[in-house]
Coordinates of C-alpha atoms and ligand atoms in Angstrom, one line a residue:
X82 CA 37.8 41.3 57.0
X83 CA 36.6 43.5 54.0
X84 CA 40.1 43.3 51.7
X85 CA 40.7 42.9 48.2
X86 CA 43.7 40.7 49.3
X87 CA 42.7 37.3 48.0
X88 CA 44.3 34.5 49.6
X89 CA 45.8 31.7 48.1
X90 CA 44.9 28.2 48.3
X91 CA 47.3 25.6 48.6
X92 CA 47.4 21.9 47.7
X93 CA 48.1 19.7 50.4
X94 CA 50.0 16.8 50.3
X95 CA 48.4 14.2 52.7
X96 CA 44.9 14.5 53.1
X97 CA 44.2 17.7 55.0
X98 CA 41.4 16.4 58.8
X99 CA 37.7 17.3 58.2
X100 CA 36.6 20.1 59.9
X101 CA 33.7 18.4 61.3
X102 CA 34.8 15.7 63.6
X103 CA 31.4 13.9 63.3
X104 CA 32.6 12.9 59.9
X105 CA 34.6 10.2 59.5
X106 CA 38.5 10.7 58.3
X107 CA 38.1 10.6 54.4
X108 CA 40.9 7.7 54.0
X109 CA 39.3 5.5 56.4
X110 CA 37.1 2.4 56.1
X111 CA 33.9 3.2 57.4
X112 CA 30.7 0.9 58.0
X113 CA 28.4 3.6 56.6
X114 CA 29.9 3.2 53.2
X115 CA 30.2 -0.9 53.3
X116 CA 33.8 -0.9 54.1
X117 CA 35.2 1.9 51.6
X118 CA 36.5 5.0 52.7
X119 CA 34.6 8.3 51.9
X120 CA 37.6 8.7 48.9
X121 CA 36.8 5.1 47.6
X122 CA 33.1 5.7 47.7
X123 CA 33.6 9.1 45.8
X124 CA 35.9 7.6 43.0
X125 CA 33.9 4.1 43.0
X126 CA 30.4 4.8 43.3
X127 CA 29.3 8.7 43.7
X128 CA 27.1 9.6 40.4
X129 CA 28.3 6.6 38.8
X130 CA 26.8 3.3 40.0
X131 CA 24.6 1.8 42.9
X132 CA 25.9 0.7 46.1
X133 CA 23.7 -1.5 49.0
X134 CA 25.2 -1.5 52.2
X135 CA 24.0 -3.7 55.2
X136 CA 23.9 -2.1 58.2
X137 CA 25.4 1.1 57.4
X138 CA 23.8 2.6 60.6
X139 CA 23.6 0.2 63.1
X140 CA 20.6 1.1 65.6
X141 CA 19.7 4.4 63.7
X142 CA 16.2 5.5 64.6
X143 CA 13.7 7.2 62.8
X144 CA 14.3 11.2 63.9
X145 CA 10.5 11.5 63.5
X146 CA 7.6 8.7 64.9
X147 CA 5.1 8.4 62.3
X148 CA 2.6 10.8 64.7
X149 CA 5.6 13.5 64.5
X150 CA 5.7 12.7 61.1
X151 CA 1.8 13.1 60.4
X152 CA 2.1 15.9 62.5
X153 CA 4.6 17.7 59.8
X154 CA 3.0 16.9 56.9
X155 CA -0.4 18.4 58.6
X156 CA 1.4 22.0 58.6
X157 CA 1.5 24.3 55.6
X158 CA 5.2 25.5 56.9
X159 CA 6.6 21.5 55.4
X160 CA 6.8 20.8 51.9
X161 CA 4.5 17.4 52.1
X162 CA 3.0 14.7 49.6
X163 CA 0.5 11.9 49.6
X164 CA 0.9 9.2 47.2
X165 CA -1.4 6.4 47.1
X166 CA -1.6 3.1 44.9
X167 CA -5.0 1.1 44.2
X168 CA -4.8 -2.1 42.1
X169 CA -2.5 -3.9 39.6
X170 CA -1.4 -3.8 36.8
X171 CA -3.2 -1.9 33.9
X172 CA -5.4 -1.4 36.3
X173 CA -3.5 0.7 39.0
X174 CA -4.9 3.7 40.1
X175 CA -2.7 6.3 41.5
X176 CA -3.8 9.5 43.7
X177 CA -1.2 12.2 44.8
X178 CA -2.5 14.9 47.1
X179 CA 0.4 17.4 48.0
X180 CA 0.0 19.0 51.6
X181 CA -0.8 20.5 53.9
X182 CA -2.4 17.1 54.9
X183 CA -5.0 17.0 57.7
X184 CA -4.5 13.8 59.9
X185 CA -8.0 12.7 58.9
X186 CA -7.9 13.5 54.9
X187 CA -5.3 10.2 55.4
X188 CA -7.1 6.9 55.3
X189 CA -6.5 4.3 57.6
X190 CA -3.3 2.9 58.8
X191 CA -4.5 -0.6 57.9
X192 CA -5.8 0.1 54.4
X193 CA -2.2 -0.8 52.6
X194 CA -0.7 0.9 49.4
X195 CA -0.4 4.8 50.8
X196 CA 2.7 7.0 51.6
X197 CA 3.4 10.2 53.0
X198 CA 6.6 12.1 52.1
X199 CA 7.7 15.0 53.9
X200 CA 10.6 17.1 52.2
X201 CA 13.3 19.1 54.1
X202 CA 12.9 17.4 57.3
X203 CA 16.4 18.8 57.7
X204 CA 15.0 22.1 58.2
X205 CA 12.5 21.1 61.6
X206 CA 13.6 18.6 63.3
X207 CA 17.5 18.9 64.9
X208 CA 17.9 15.0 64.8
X209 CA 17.5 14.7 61.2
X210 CA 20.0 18.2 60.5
X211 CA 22.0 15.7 62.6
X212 CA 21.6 12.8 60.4
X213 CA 23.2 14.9 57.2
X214 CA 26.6 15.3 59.0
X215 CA 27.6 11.5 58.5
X216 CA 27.2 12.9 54.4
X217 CA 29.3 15.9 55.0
X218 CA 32.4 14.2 52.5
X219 CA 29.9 15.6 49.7
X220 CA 30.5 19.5 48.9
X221 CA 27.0 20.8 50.6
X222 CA 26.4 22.9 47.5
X223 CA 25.3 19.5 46.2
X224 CA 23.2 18.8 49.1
X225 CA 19.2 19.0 48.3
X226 CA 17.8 17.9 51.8
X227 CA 16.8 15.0 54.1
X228 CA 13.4 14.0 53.2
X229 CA 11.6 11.0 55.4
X230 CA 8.4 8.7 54.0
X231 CA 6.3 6.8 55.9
X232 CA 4.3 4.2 54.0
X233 CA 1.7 2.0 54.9
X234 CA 2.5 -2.1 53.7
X235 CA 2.4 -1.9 50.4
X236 CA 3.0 2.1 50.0
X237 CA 5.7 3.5 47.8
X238 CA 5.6 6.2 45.1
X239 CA 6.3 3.1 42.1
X240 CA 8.7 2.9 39.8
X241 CA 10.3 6.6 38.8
X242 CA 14.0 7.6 38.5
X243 CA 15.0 11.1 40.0
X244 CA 17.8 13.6 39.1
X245 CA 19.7 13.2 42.6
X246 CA 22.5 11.5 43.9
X247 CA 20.9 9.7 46.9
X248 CA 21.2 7.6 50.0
X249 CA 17.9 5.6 51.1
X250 CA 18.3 4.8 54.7
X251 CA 15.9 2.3 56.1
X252 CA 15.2 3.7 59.4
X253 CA 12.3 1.7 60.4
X254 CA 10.3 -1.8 59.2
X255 CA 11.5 -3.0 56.1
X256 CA 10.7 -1.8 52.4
X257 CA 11.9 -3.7 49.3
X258 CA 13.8 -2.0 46.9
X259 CA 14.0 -3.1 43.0
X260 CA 16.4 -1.2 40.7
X261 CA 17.2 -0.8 37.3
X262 CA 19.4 0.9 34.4
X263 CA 16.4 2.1 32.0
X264 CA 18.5 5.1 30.2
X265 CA 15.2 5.0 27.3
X266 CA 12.6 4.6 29.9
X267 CA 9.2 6.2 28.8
X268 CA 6.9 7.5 31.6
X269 CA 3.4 6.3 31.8
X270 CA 1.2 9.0 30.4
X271 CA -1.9 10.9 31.9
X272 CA -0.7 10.2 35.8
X273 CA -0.3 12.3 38.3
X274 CA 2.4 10.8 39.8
X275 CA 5.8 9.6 37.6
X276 CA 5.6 6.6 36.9
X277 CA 8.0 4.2 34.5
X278 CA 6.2 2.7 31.6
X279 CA 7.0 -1.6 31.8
X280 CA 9.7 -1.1 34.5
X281 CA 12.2 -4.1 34.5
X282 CA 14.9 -4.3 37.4
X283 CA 18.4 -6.0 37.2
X284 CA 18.6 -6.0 41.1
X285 CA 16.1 -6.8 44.0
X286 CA 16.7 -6.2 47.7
X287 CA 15.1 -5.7 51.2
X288 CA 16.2 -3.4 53.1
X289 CA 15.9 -3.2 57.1
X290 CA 16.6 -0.8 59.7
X291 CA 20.2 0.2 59.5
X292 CA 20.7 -0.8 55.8
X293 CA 21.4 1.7 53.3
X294 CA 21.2 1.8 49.2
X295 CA 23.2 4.3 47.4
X296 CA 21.8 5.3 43.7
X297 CA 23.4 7.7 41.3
X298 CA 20.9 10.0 39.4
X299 CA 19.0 8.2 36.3
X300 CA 18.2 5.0 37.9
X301 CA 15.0 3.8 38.0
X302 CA 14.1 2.6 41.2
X303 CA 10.9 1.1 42.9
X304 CA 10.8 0.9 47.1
X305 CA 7.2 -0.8 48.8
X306 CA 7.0 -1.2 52.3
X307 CA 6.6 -5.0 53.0
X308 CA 5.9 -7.2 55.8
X309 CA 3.6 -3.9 57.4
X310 CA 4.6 -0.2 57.6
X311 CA 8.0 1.0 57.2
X312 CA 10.3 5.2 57.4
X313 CA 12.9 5.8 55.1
X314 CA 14.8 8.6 54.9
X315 CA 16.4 9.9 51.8
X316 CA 19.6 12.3 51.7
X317 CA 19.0 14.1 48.4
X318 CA 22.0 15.7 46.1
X319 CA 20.9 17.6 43.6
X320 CA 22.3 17.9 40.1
X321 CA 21.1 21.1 39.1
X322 CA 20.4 21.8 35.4
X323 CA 22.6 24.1 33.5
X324 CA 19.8 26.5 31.9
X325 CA 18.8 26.7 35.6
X326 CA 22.5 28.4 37.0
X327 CA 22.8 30.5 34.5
X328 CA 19.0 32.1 34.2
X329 CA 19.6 32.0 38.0
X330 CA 23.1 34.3 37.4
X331 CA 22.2 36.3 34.9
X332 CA 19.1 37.6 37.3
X333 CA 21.6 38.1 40.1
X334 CA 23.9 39.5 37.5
X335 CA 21.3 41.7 36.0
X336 CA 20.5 43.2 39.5
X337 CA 24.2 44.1 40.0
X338 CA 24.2 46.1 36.7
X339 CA 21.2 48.5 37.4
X340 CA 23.1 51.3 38.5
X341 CA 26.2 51.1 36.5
X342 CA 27.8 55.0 36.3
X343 CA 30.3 56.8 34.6
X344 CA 33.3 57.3 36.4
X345 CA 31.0 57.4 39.7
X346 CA 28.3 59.9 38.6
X347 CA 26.4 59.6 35.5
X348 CA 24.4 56.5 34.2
X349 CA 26.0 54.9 31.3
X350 CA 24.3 55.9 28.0
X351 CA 24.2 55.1 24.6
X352 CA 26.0 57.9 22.9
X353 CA 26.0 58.3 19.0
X354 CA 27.5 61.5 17.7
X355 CA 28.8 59.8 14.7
X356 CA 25.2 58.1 13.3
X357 CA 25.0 59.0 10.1
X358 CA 21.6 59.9 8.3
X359 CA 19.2 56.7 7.2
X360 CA 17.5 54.8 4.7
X361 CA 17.3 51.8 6.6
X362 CA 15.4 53.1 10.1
X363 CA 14.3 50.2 10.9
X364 CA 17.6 48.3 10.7
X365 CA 19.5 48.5 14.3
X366 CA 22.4 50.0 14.6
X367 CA 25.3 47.8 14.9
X368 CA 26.6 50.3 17.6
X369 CA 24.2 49.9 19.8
X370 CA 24.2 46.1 19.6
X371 CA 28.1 46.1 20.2
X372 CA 27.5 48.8 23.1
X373 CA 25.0 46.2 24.9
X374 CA 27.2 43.4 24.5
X375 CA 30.1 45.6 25.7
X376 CA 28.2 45.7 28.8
X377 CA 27.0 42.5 29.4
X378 CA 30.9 41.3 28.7
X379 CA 32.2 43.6 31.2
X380 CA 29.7 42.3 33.6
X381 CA 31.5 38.6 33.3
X382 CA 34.6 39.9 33.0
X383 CA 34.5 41.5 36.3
X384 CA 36.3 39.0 38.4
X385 CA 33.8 37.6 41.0
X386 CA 30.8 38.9 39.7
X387 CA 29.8 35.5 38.0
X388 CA 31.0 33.3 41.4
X389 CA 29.2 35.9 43.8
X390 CA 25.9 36.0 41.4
X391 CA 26.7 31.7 41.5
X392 CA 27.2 31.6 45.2
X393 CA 24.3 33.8 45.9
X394 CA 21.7 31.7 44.3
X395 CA 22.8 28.4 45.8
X396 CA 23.3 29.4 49.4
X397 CA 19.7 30.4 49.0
X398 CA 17.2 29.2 51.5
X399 CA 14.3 27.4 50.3
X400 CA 11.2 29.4 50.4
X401 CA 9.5 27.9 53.2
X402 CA 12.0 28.7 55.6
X403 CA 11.6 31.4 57.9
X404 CA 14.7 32.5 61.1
X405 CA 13.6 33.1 64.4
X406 CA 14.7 36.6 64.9
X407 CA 16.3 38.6 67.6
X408 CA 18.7 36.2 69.4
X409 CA 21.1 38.1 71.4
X410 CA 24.6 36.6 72.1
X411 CA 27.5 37.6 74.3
X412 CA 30.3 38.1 71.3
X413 CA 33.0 35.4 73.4
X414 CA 30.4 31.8 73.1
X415 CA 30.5 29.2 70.9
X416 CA 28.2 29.7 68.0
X417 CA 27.3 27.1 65.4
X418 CA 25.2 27.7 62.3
X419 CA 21.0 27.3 62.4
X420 CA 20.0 24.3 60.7
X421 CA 18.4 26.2 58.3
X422 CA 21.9 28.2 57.0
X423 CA 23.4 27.2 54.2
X424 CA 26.7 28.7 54.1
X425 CA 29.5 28.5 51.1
X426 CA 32.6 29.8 50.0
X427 CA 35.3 30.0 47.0
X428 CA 38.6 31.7 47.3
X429 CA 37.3 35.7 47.6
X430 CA 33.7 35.1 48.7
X431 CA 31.4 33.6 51.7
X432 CA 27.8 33.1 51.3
X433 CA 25.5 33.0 53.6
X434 CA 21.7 32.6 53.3
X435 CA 21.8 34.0 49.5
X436 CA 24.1 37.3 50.4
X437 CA 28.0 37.4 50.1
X438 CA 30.8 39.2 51.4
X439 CA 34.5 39.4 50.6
X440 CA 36.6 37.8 52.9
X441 CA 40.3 37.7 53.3
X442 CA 43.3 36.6 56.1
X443 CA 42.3 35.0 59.2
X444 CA 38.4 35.6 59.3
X445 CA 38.3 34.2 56.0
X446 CA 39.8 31.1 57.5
X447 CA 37.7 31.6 60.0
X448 CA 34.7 32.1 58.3
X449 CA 35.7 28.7 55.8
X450 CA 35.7 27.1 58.9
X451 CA 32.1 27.8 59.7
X452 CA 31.2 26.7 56.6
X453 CA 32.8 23.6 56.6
X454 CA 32.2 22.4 60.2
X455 CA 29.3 24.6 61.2
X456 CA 30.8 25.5 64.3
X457 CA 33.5 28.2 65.9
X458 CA 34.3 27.1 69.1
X459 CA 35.2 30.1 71.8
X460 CA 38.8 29.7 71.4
X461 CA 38.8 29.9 67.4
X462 CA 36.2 33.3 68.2
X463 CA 39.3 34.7 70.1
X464 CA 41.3 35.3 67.0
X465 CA 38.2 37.4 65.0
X466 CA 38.5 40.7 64.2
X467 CA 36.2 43.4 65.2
X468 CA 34.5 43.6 62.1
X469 CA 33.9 39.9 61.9
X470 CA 32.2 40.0 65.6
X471 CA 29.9 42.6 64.7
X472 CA 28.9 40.5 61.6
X473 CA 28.6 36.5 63.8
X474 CA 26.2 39.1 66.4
X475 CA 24.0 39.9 63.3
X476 CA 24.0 37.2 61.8
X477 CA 22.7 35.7 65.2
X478 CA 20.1 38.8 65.2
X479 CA 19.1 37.3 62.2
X480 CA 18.7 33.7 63.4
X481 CA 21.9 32.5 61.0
X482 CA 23.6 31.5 63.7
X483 CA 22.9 30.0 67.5
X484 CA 25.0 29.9 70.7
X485 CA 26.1 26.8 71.2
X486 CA 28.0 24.3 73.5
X487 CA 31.6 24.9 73.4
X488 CA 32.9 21.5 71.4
X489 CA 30.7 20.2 68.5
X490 CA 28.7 17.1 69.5
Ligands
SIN1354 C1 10.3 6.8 49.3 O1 11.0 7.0 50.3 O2 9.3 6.2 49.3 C2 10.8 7.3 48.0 C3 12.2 7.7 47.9 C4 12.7 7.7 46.5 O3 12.4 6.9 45.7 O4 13.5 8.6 46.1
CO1355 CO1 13.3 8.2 44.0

């Protein structure tokens, strides 16, 4: 599987099935998007304007109870918050508290106007991994996490706008949603949560179990639980800022270049025979400026380097998550990614878990499908090469990967 052969990618006519038969064909209608097809959606709505759908998800349930949920938010392994609202108007007080947060540093269920968010639910509970499939039309390079709130009547974080595509799904009790475009929206000052300074809304909604509200990034938004407690769970895309991917390569970049040599052997060093005697000796030498950014240009220049340094960061796991290590499997069973994997590609590279490796020919296409569907089923193993079973076996050593049931559910 390790060849410089780089395959090429060809553009299909009709559009090609999804990998992952849990999501829906791409040109179909589908309830979850109100009717449009996951290409309609994408060209309609995505990153440009809101979308409410009524029962998007007939009958989902919450994939936590608000004790599992407490429960989370209690452990210092979840990334948690507490967000509570006292008052009106000028007057509103607001308190956040981020976890771990003890059951009883909560107050009561019946005293209204509190929250509690829990990030990344994705990452401990299987039924809400589950839940992100149905958003698998959306290149999971995009995909932030699943986060679920609970919120007492009354609770919601106010009015605020985010820097994520995301879908709100009502998943228990009701919560009312008000939205509006506010590009020159100033936030209240001296808070400790963000909050939107005289926050109008164009649109007003309640949302119930099932319903769904699409928002594109910038849109101020407010969401209180009404008529008693309510769970909604958010499936976050980020937009990540530029500044960020590039300091991000240039680390990854910079680590790469450490022990650049000379024809194998030596270190590469500034040579400079021809430096003529000085008057100026304080004045850099144009030499050695041109000689650094020699360097730096060869680094880009090299083909992949940017893409793997790229690849790298964003298949990155968060930092709270940890793999259970030391799983053994057979080297002929199914085997579908750990919840916790994030796992890319582009035409030379896979990533997995913030590493890459060149791939090429058949376990590249294997290894694209494992990204794309999170699964290999024992037939597809059949057709991997040696070298690509020892690497699935370590990367279930590693906890990467799990055994799993033959077809995906
Ligand atoms: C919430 O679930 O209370 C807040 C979600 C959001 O506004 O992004
Ligand atoms: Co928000």
């Amino acid at each position: 599987m390790v060849t410089s052969r780089t395959p090429r990618t060809r553009q299909a006519a009709a559009l090609p099935a999804h990998p992952d038969p849990a999501v829906l064909p791409l040109d179909l209608p589908t309830p979850l998007l109100g009717g449009l097809s996951p290409v309609q959606f994408m060209q309609r709505h995505w990153h440009r304007k809101p979308l409410l759908v009524r029962q998007a998800w007939p009958g989902v349930t919450p994939p936590v109870d608000r004790a599992g949920l407490f429960e989370l938010a209690a452990s210092d392994e979840v990334e948690s918050r507490f967000v509570s609202r006292i008052g009106e108007g000028d007057a509103q007080q607001w308190t956040l508290r981020r976890g771990p947060l003890p059951r009883r540093s909560l107050p009561p269920i019946k005293q209204g106007g509190w929250t509690v968010l829990v990030q990344g639910l994705d990452l401990h509970v299987p039924a809400a991994a589950e839940m992100l499939r149905r958003f698998r039309f959306v290149p999971q390079a995009r995909l932030d996490d699943l986060m679920i709130s609970w919120a007492a009547e009354g609770g919601g974080v106010g009015p605020h706008f985010d820097s994520y595509d995301v879908f709100l799904i009502q998943v228990a009790g009701k919560r009312r949603w008000r939205i509006g475009q506010m590009p020159d929206a100033k936030l209240k000052p001296d808070l400790p949560v963000k909050i939107i300074e005289n926050f109008h809304h164009d649109e007003e909604w309640v949302l119930e179990p099932g319903d769904m509200l699409y928002l594109p990034p910038g849109w101020a938004h407010d969401g209180d639980a009404v008529e008693g407690e309510c769970m909604t769970c958010s499936v976050g895309f980020r937009s990540p800022h530029r500044s960020e991917l590039v300091r991000e390569t240039l680390l990854r970049l910079a680590d790469a270049v450490e022990d650049e040599r000379d024809e194998g052997t030596r270190p590469v060093v500034y040579r400079d025979p021809g430096q003529r005697a000085t008057v100026t000796p304080g004045r850099i030498p144009q030499a050695l400026l041109d000689f650094a950014e020699g360097g730096l240009q060869r680094l880009l220049k090299e083909p992949g380097a940017l893409s793997r340094a790229l690849g790298e960061y964003l298949s990155e796991p968060k930092a709270q998550v940890h793999f259970e290590l030391g799983q053994e499997w057979d080297g002929v069973s199914a085997l579908e990614l750990d919840a916790r994997s994030c796992m890319l590609y582009d035409d030379r590279q896979v990533f997995l878990n913030g590493e890459s490796w060149r791939a090429a020919g058949r376990d590249a296409s294997m290894l694209r499908q494992l990204a794309d569907s999170r699964h290999l089923t024992a037939a597809q193993l059949r057709r991997a090469s040696p070298e690509l079973l020892d690497l699935l076996d370590q990367w279930v050593a590693d906890g990467w990967l799990q055994v799993a049931a033959d077809a995906p559910h």
